[in-house]
Amino acid sequence: MKNLKFILLFIPFIASSQAREISNISPLGKLTAALDMGTDSKYYIRYLDTKMKMMEYTRFLKIGNKKKLKNFKKNLLEVIQYKIKDKKIFLNKNTIILNSSGKKRIFITIIDENNITSGIKWLSINQINVLIPAVEF
């Protein structure tokens, strides 16, 4: 019985120490990407890797603090607006390549420090604004 009391007192601490989901994009109920805040108060994007064709594989991209998140969103929207191809961003030991389709969408290729390539499928301006809401700044 004493162990049960300890466990019941400890559960709220465990639940509050998890990452907090801020927003997500799930067209047709299938996760594309989500913005999370980790226990270290840093922002992460959790995304379904579109480079893996055989199975669904979720990866994480560490963005960092609010300033880096704001700059990341600005870069995404800028690439779509000006139809830029192959814009490279270096963020937390990752190389991120942004490609505009010219049709108001962007494909994000991520190369991590181990040279593993992954990607986030075509995102629209509306999806970017949902993924990274202005209230986070």
Short mmCIF file of N, CA and C in Angstrom, two decimals:
data_model
loop_
_atom_site.label_atom_id
_atom_site.label_comp_id
_atom_site.label_asym_id
_atom_site.label_seq_id
_atom_site.Cartn_x
_atom_site.Cartn_y
_atom_site.Cartn_z
N MET A 1 0.82 -1.19 0.00
CA MET A 1 0.00 0.00 0.00
C MET A 1 0.87 1.26 0.00
N LYS A 2 1.99 1.22 0.72
CA LYS A 2 2.88 2.38 0.75
C LYS A 2 3.46 2.65 -0.63
N ASN A 3 3.79 1.58 -1.35
CA ASN A 3 4.31 1.74 -2.71
C ASN A 3 3.28 2.38 -3.62
N LEU A 4 2.02 2.01 -3.45
CA LEU A 4 0.96 2.57 -4.27
C LEU A 4 0.83 4.08 -4.05
N LYS A 5 0.93 4.51 -2.79
CA LYS A 5 0.86 5.95 -2.48
C LYS A 5 2.03 6.68 -3.14
N PHE A 6 3.21 6.10 -3.07
CA PHE A 6 4.38 6.71 -3.69
C PHE A 6 4.20 6.83 -5.20
N ILE A 7 3.69 5.78 -5.82
CA ILE A 7 3.48 5.78 -7.27
C ILE A 7 2.45 6.84 -7.65
N LEU A 8 1.35 6.92 -6.90
CA LEU A 8 0.31 7.91 -7.20
C LEU A 8 0.82 9.34 -7.03
N LEU A 9 1.70 9.57 -6.08
CA LEU A 9 2.28 10.90 -5.91
C LEU A 9 3.30 11.21 -7.00
N PHE A 10 3.94 10.18 -7.53
CA PHE A 10 5.01 10.36 -8.51
C PHE A 10 4.49 10.52 -9.94
N ILE A 11 3.29 10.01 -10.24
CA ILE A 11 2.74 10.05 -11.60
C ILE A 11 2.63 11.46 -12.16
N PRO A 12 2.09 12.46 -11.44
CA PRO A 12 2.01 13.81 -12.03
C PRO A 12 3.37 14.38 -12.40
N PHE A 13 4.40 14.05 -11.63
CA PHE A 13 5.75 14.52 -11.95
C PHE A 13 6.24 13.92 -13.27
N ILE A 14 5.99 12.64 -13.47
CA ILE A 14 6.40 11.96 -14.70
C ILE A 14 5.66 12.55 -15.89
N ALA A 15 4.36 12.77 -15.75
CA ALA A 15 3.56 13.29 -16.87
C ALA A 15 3.97 14.70 -17.24
N SER A 16 4.34 15.52 -16.27
CA SER A 16 4.71 16.90 -16.58
C SER A 16 6.13 17.01 -17.13
N SER A 17 6.93 15.96 -17.00
CA SER A 17 8.31 16.02 -17.48
C SER A 17 8.45 15.59 -18.93
N GLN A 18 7.36 15.26 -19.59
CA GLN A 18 7.40 14.84 -20.98
C GLN A 18 7.41 16.05 -21.91
N ALA A 19 7.75 15.81 -23.17
CA ALA A 19 7.70 16.88 -24.17
C ALA A 19 6.26 17.30 -24.39
N ARG A 20 6.08 18.57 -24.69
CA ARG A 20 4.74 19.12 -24.88
C ARG A 20 4.53 19.42 -26.36
N GLU A 21 3.47 18.85 -26.94
CA GLU A 21 3.16 19.13 -28.34
C GLU A 21 2.47 20.48 -28.44
N ILE A 22 2.97 21.32 -29.31
CA ILE A 22 2.41 22.66 -29.49
C ILE A 22 1.42 22.67 -30.65
N SER A 23 1.79 22.06 -31.75
CA SER A 23 0.92 22.02 -32.92
C SER A 23 1.31 20.83 -33.79
N ASN A 24 0.40 20.46 -34.70
CA ASN A 24 0.74 19.39 -35.64
C ASN A 24 -0.04 19.55 -36.94
N ILE A 25 0.48 18.93 -37.98
CA ILE A 25 -0.17 18.89 -39.28
C ILE A 25 -0.50 17.42 -39.53
N SER A 26 -1.78 17.11 -39.64
CA SER A 26 -2.21 15.73 -39.85
C SER A 26 -3.32 15.67 -40.90
N PRO A 27 -2.99 15.91 -42.17
CA PRO A 27 -4.04 15.81 -43.18
C PRO A 27 -4.51 14.36 -43.31
N LEU A 28 -5.80 14.18 -43.36
CA LEU A 28 -6.42 12.86 -43.46
C LEU A 28 -6.02 11.95 -42.30
N GLY A 29 -5.73 12.54 -41.15
CA GLY A 29 -5.41 11.78 -39.96
C GLY A 29 -4.01 11.20 -39.91
N LYS A 30 -3.18 11.49 -40.89
CA LYS A 30 -1.81 10.95 -40.93
C LYS A 30 -0.83 12.08 -40.61
N LEU A 31 -0.01 11.88 -39.59
CA LEU A 31 0.92 12.91 -39.15
C LEU A 31 1.93 13.24 -40.24
N THR A 32 2.08 14.52 -40.53
CA THR A 32 3.14 15.00 -41.42
C THR A 32 4.26 15.57 -40.59
N ALA A 33 3.91 16.50 -39.68
CA ALA A 33 4.91 17.12 -38.82
C ALA A 33 4.22 17.69 -37.58
N ALA A 34 4.99 17.83 -36.50
CA ALA A 34 4.47 18.41 -35.27
C ALA A 34 5.58 19.22 -34.61
N LEU A 35 5.20 20.30 -33.97
CA LEU A 35 6.14 21.12 -33.22
C LEU A 35 6.01 20.76 -31.75
N ASP A 36 7.11 20.38 -31.13
CA ASP A 36 7.12 20.00 -29.72
C ASP A 36 8.10 20.89 -28.97
N MET A 37 7.83 21.07 -27.67
CA MET A 37 8.80 21.72 -26.79
C MET A 37 9.30 20.65 -25.84
N GLY A 38 10.60 20.45 -25.82
CA GLY A 38 11.19 19.42 -24.98
C GLY A 38 11.29 19.86 -23.54
N THR A 39 11.73 18.95 -22.69
CA THR A 39 11.90 19.27 -21.28
C THR A 39 13.03 20.26 -21.06
N ASP A 40 13.88 20.43 -22.08
CA ASP A 40 14.98 21.39 -22.00
C ASP A 40 14.57 22.77 -22.52
N SER A 41 13.26 23.00 -22.73
CA SER A 41 12.69 24.27 -23.23
C SER A 41 13.18 24.62 -24.63
N LYS A 42 13.59 23.64 -25.39
CA LYS A 42 13.98 23.84 -26.79
C LYS A 42 12.87 23.31 -27.68
N TYR A 43 12.79 23.86 -28.88
CA TYR A 43 11.78 23.44 -29.84
C TYR A 43 12.32 22.33 -30.73
N TYR A 44 11.46 21.36 -31.02
CA TYR A 44 11.79 20.24 -31.89
C TYR A 44 10.66 20.07 -32.90
N ILE A 45 11.00 19.67 -34.12
CA ILE A 45 9.99 19.30 -35.09
C ILE A 45 10.04 17.79 -35.24
N ARG A 46 8.92 17.15 -34.95
CA ARG A 46 8.77 15.71 -35.12
C ARG A 46 8.07 15.52 -36.46
N TYR A 47 8.66 14.72 -37.34
CA TYR A 47 8.10 14.60 -38.68
C TYR A 47 8.17 13.17 -39.19
N LEU A 48 7.27 12.89 -40.12
CA LEU A 48 7.25 11.60 -40.79
C LEU A 48 8.23 11.68 -41.95
N ASP A 49 9.24 10.83 -41.92
CA ASP A 49 10.29 10.86 -42.94
C ASP A 49 9.74 10.37 -44.27
N THR A 50 9.69 11.25 -45.26
CA THR A 50 9.14 10.87 -46.57
C THR A 50 10.19 10.22 -47.46
N LYS A 51 11.44 10.18 -47.03
CA LYS A 51 12.47 9.49 -47.80
C LYS A 51 12.39 7.97 -47.59
N MET A 52 11.79 7.55 -46.49
CA MET A 52 11.61 6.12 -46.20
C MET A 52 10.31 5.67 -46.84
N LYS A 53 10.39 4.94 -47.92
CA LYS A 53 9.20 4.55 -48.68
C LYS A 53 8.54 3.28 -48.14
N MET A 54 9.31 2.41 -47.53
CA MET A 54 8.79 1.09 -47.14
C MET A 54 8.00 1.11 -45.83
N MET A 55 8.30 2.05 -44.94
CA MET A 55 7.62 2.07 -43.66
C MET A 55 7.52 3.51 -43.16
N GLU A 56 6.66 3.72 -42.19
CA GLU A 56 6.54 5.04 -41.59
C GLU A 56 7.60 5.17 -40.51
N TYR A 57 8.41 6.19 -40.62
CA TYR A 57 9.52 6.39 -39.70
C TYR A 57 9.49 7.84 -39.22
N THR A 58 9.36 8.04 -37.93
CA THR A 58 9.29 9.38 -37.36
C THR A 58 10.67 9.80 -36.89
N ARG A 59 11.05 11.01 -37.25
CA ARG A 59 12.34 11.57 -36.85
C ARG A 59 12.12 12.89 -36.12
N PHE A 60 13.19 13.38 -35.48
CA PHE A 60 13.14 14.65 -34.78
C PHE A 60 14.21 15.58 -35.33
N LEU A 61 13.87 16.86 -35.42
CA LEU A 61 14.81 17.90 -35.81
C LEU A 61 14.84 18.93 -34.70
N LYS A 62 16.00 19.11 -34.07
CA LYS A 62 16.12 20.11 -33.01
C LYS A 62 16.25 21.48 -33.66
N ILE A 63 15.35 22.38 -33.28
CA ILE A 63 15.39 23.75 -33.79
C ILE A 63 16.16 24.63 -32.82
N GLY A 64 15.79 24.62 -31.56
CA GLY A 64 16.47 25.44 -30.56
C GLY A 64 15.50 26.38 -29.87
N ASN A 65 15.96 27.59 -29.60
CA ASN A 65 15.15 28.55 -28.86
C ASN A 65 14.15 29.28 -29.77
N LYS A 66 13.41 30.24 -29.18
CA LYS A 66 12.38 30.97 -29.94
C LYS A 66 12.96 31.74 -31.11
N LYS A 67 14.13 32.33 -30.92
CA LYS A 67 14.74 33.11 -31.99
C LYS A 67 15.06 32.22 -33.19
N LYS A 68 15.62 31.05 -32.94
CA LYS A 68 15.94 30.12 -34.04
C LYS A 68 14.66 29.61 -34.70
N LEU A 69 13.62 29.38 -33.92
CA LEU A 69 12.34 28.94 -34.47
C LEU A 69 11.75 30.01 -35.39
N LYS A 70 11.82 31.25 -34.95
CA LYS A 70 11.30 32.37 -35.75
C LYS A 70 12.08 32.50 -37.06
N ASN A 71 13.40 32.39 -36.99
CA ASN A 71 14.23 32.47 -38.20
C ASN A 71 13.96 31.29 -39.14
N PHE A 72 13.73 30.10 -38.58
CA PHE A 72 13.43 28.93 -39.40
C PHE A 72 12.13 29.13 -40.17
N LYS A 73 11.10 29.62 -39.48
CA LYS A 73 9.82 29.89 -40.14
C LYS A 73 9.98 30.95 -41.21
N LYS A 74 10.75 32.00 -40.90
CA LYS A 74 10.98 33.08 -41.87
C LYS A 74 11.64 32.53 -43.14
N ASN A 75 12.63 31.65 -42.97
CA ASN A 75 13.30 31.03 -44.12
C ASN A 75 12.34 30.17 -44.94
N LEU A 76 11.50 29.40 -44.28
CA LEU A 76 10.53 28.56 -45.00
C LEU A 76 9.60 29.41 -45.86
N LEU A 77 9.06 30.46 -45.27
CA LEU A 77 8.12 31.31 -46.00
C LEU A 77 8.81 32.09 -47.11
N GLU A 78 10.05 32.49 -46.87
CA GLU A 78 10.83 33.23 -47.88
C GLU A 78 11.09 32.38 -49.12
N VAL A 79 11.42 31.12 -48.92
CA VAL A 79 11.69 30.21 -50.04
C VAL A 79 10.45 30.04 -50.90
N ILE A 80 9.29 29.92 -50.26
CA ILE A 80 8.04 29.80 -51.03
C ILE A 80 7.73 31.09 -51.77
N GLN A 81 7.84 32.20 -51.05
CA GLN A 81 7.47 33.50 -51.64
C GLN A 81 8.31 33.84 -52.86
N TYR A 82 9.62 33.60 -52.78
CA TYR A 82 10.52 33.98 -53.88
C TYR A 82 10.90 32.80 -54.78
N LYS A 83 10.26 31.64 -54.57
CA LYS A 83 10.48 30.44 -55.40
C LYS A 83 11.96 30.07 -55.50
N ILE A 84 12.61 30.01 -54.36
CA ILE A 84 14.04 29.72 -54.28
C ILE A 84 14.26 28.21 -54.34
N LYS A 85 15.28 27.80 -55.07
CA LYS A 85 15.66 26.37 -55.15
C LYS A 85 16.96 26.16 -54.39
N ASP A 86 17.05 25.07 -53.69
CA ASP A 86 18.28 24.63 -53.00
C ASP A 86 18.86 25.65 -52.04
N LYS A 87 18.04 26.25 -51.19
CA LYS A 87 18.56 27.13 -50.14
C LYS A 87 19.03 26.27 -48.98
N LYS A 88 20.29 26.47 -48.57
CA LYS A 88 20.86 25.67 -47.48
C LYS A 88 20.86 26.47 -46.19
N ILE A 89 20.47 25.80 -45.12
CA ILE A 89 20.50 26.36 -43.78
C ILE A 89 21.28 25.37 -42.92
N PHE A 90 22.13 25.86 -42.05
CA PHE A 90 22.86 25.01 -41.12
C PHE A 90 22.31 25.28 -39.73
N LEU A 91 21.76 24.22 -39.11
CA LEU A 91 21.06 24.38 -37.84
C LEU A 91 21.39 23.19 -36.94
N ASN A 92 22.08 23.45 -35.84
CA ASN A 92 22.39 22.41 -34.85
C ASN A 92 23.00 21.16 -35.46
N LYS A 93 24.07 21.31 -36.19
CA LYS A 93 24.83 20.22 -36.82
C LYS A 93 24.05 19.52 -37.94
N ASN A 94 22.96 20.11 -38.40
CA ASN A 94 22.18 19.56 -39.50
C ASN A 94 22.26 20.51 -40.68
N THR A 95 22.28 19.95 -41.88
CA THR A 95 22.17 20.75 -43.10
C THR A 95 20.74 20.59 -43.59
N ILE A 96 20.06 21.70 -43.76
CA ILE A 96 18.67 21.69 -44.20
C ILE A 96 18.61 22.35 -45.56
N ILE A 97 18.06 21.64 -46.54
CA ILE A 97 17.94 22.16 -47.89
C ILE A 97 16.46 22.39 -48.17
N LEU A 98 16.13 23.63 -48.53
CA LEU A 98 14.75 24.01 -48.80
C LEU A 98 14.56 24.17 -50.30
N ASN A 99 13.52 23.56 -50.84
CA ASN A 99 13.21 23.64 -52.27
C ASN A 99 11.77 24.05 -52.46
N SER A 100 11.55 25.10 -53.23
CA SER A 100 10.20 25.54 -53.57
C SER A 100 9.76 24.85 -54.85
N SER A 101 8.49 24.48 -54.89
CA SER A 101 7.96 23.87 -56.11
C SER A 101 7.48 24.93 -57.08
N GLY A 102 7.44 26.17 -56.64
CA GLY A 102 6.90 27.23 -57.48
C GLY A 102 5.39 27.27 -57.43
N LYS A 103 4.79 26.36 -56.70
CA LYS A 103 3.33 26.29 -56.59
C LYS A 103 2.90 26.43 -55.14
N LYS A 104 3.56 27.30 -54.42
CA LYS A 104 3.20 27.59 -53.03
C LYS A 104 3.45 26.44 -52.07
N ARG A 105 4.42 25.59 -52.39
CA ARG A 105 4.78 24.48 -51.50
C ARG A 105 6.30 24.38 -51.39
N ILE A 106 6.73 23.73 -50.31
CA ILE A 106 8.16 23.58 -50.06
C ILE A 106 8.46 22.14 -49.65
N PHE A 107 9.59 21.62 -50.12
CA PHE A 107 10.08 20.31 -49.70
C PHE A 107 11.33 20.55 -48.87
N ILE A 108 11.40 19.92 -47.71
CA ILE A 108 12.51 20.12 -46.79
C ILE A 108 13.33 18.84 -46.73
N THR A 109 14.61 18.93 -47.09
CA THR A 109 15.54 17.81 -47.00
C THR A 109 16.47 18.08 -45.83
N ILE A 110 16.64 17.09 -44.96
CA ILE A 110 17.47 17.25 -43.77
C ILE A 110 18.59 16.22 -43.82
N ILE A 111 19.82 16.70 -43.70
CA ILE A 111 20.99 15.82 -43.64
C ILE A 111 21.59 16.02 -42.25
N ASP A 112 21.57 14.97 -41.44
CA ASP A 112 22.06 15.12 -40.07
C ASP A 112 23.58 14.97 -40.01
N GLU A 113 24.13 15.05 -38.81
CA GLU A 113 25.58 15.02 -38.64
C GLU A 113 26.20 13.68 -39.05
N ASN A 114 25.39 12.62 -39.14
CA ASN A 114 25.87 11.30 -39.57
C ASN A 114 25.63 11.06 -41.05
N ASN A 115 25.30 12.12 -41.80
CA ASN A 115 25.01 12.07 -43.24
C ASN A 115 23.81 11.20 -43.58
N ILE A 116 22.86 11.12 -42.68
CA ILE A 116 21.60 10.42 -42.95
C ILE A 116 20.61 11.45 -43.48
N THR A 117 20.06 11.16 -44.65
CA THR A 117 19.14 12.08 -45.31
C THR A 117 17.70 11.70 -45.01
N SER A 118 16.91 12.70 -44.67
CA SER A 118 15.47 12.50 -44.47
C SER A 118 14.75 13.71 -45.06
N GLY A 119 13.44 13.66 -45.07
CA GLY A 119 12.71 14.76 -45.68
C GLY A 119 11.32 14.94 -45.13
N ILE A 120 10.82 16.15 -45.28
CA ILE A 120 9.44 16.49 -44.95
C ILE A 120 8.76 16.84 -46.25
N LYS A 121 7.64 16.18 -46.52
CA LYS A 121 6.97 16.36 -47.82
C LYS A 121 6.52 17.79 -48.03
N TRP A 122 5.98 18.03 -49.18
CA TRP A 122 5.58 19.38 -49.59
C TRP A 122 4.65 20.04 -48.57
N LEU A 123 5.10 21.15 -48.00
CA LEU A 123 4.30 21.92 -47.04
C LEU A 123 3.84 23.21 -47.70
N SER A 124 2.61 23.58 -47.43
CA SER A 124 2.07 24.83 -47.95
C SER A 124 2.28 25.94 -46.92
N ILE A 125 1.99 27.17 -47.32
CA ILE A 125 2.10 28.30 -46.40
C ILE A 125 1.17 28.11 -45.21
N ASN A 126 -0.06 27.67 -45.46
CA ASN A 126 -1.01 27.43 -44.36
C ASN A 126 -0.50 26.37 -43.40
N GLN A 127 0.09 25.30 -43.91
CA GLN A 127 0.61 24.24 -43.05
C GLN A 127 1.79 24.74 -42.22
N ILE A 128 2.64 25.58 -42.80
CA ILE A 128 3.76 26.15 -42.06
C ILE A 128 3.25 27.03 -40.93
N ASN A 129 2.21 27.84 -41.21
CA ASN A 129 1.64 28.71 -40.18
C ASN A 129 0.95 27.92 -39.07
N VAL A 130 0.41 26.74 -39.40
CA VAL A 130 -0.17 25.87 -38.37
C VAL A 130 0.94 25.20 -37.57
N LEU A 131 1.97 24.72 -38.26
CA LEU A 131 3.08 24.03 -37.61
C LEU A 131 3.83 24.94 -36.64
N ILE A 132 4.10 26.16 -37.09
CA ILE A 132 4.83 27.13 -36.26
C ILE A 132 3.93 28.34 -36.06
N PRO A 133 3.03 28.30 -35.07
CA PRO A 133 2.08 29.40 -34.87
C PRO A 133 2.76 30.66 -34.37
N ALA A 134 2.21 31.80 -34.74
CA ALA A 134 2.78 33.10 -34.35
C ALA A 134 2.72 33.32 -32.84
N VAL A 135 1.81 32.65 -32.15
CA VAL A 135 1.69 32.83 -30.70
C VAL A 135 2.91 32.31 -29.95
N GLU A 136 3.76 31.54 -30.60
CA GLU A 136 4.97 31.01 -29.95
C GLU A 136 6.09 32.05 -29.86
N PHE A 137 5.92 33.19 -30.52
CA PHE A 137 6.99 34.19 -30.50
C PHE A 137 6.71 35.21 -29.45
#
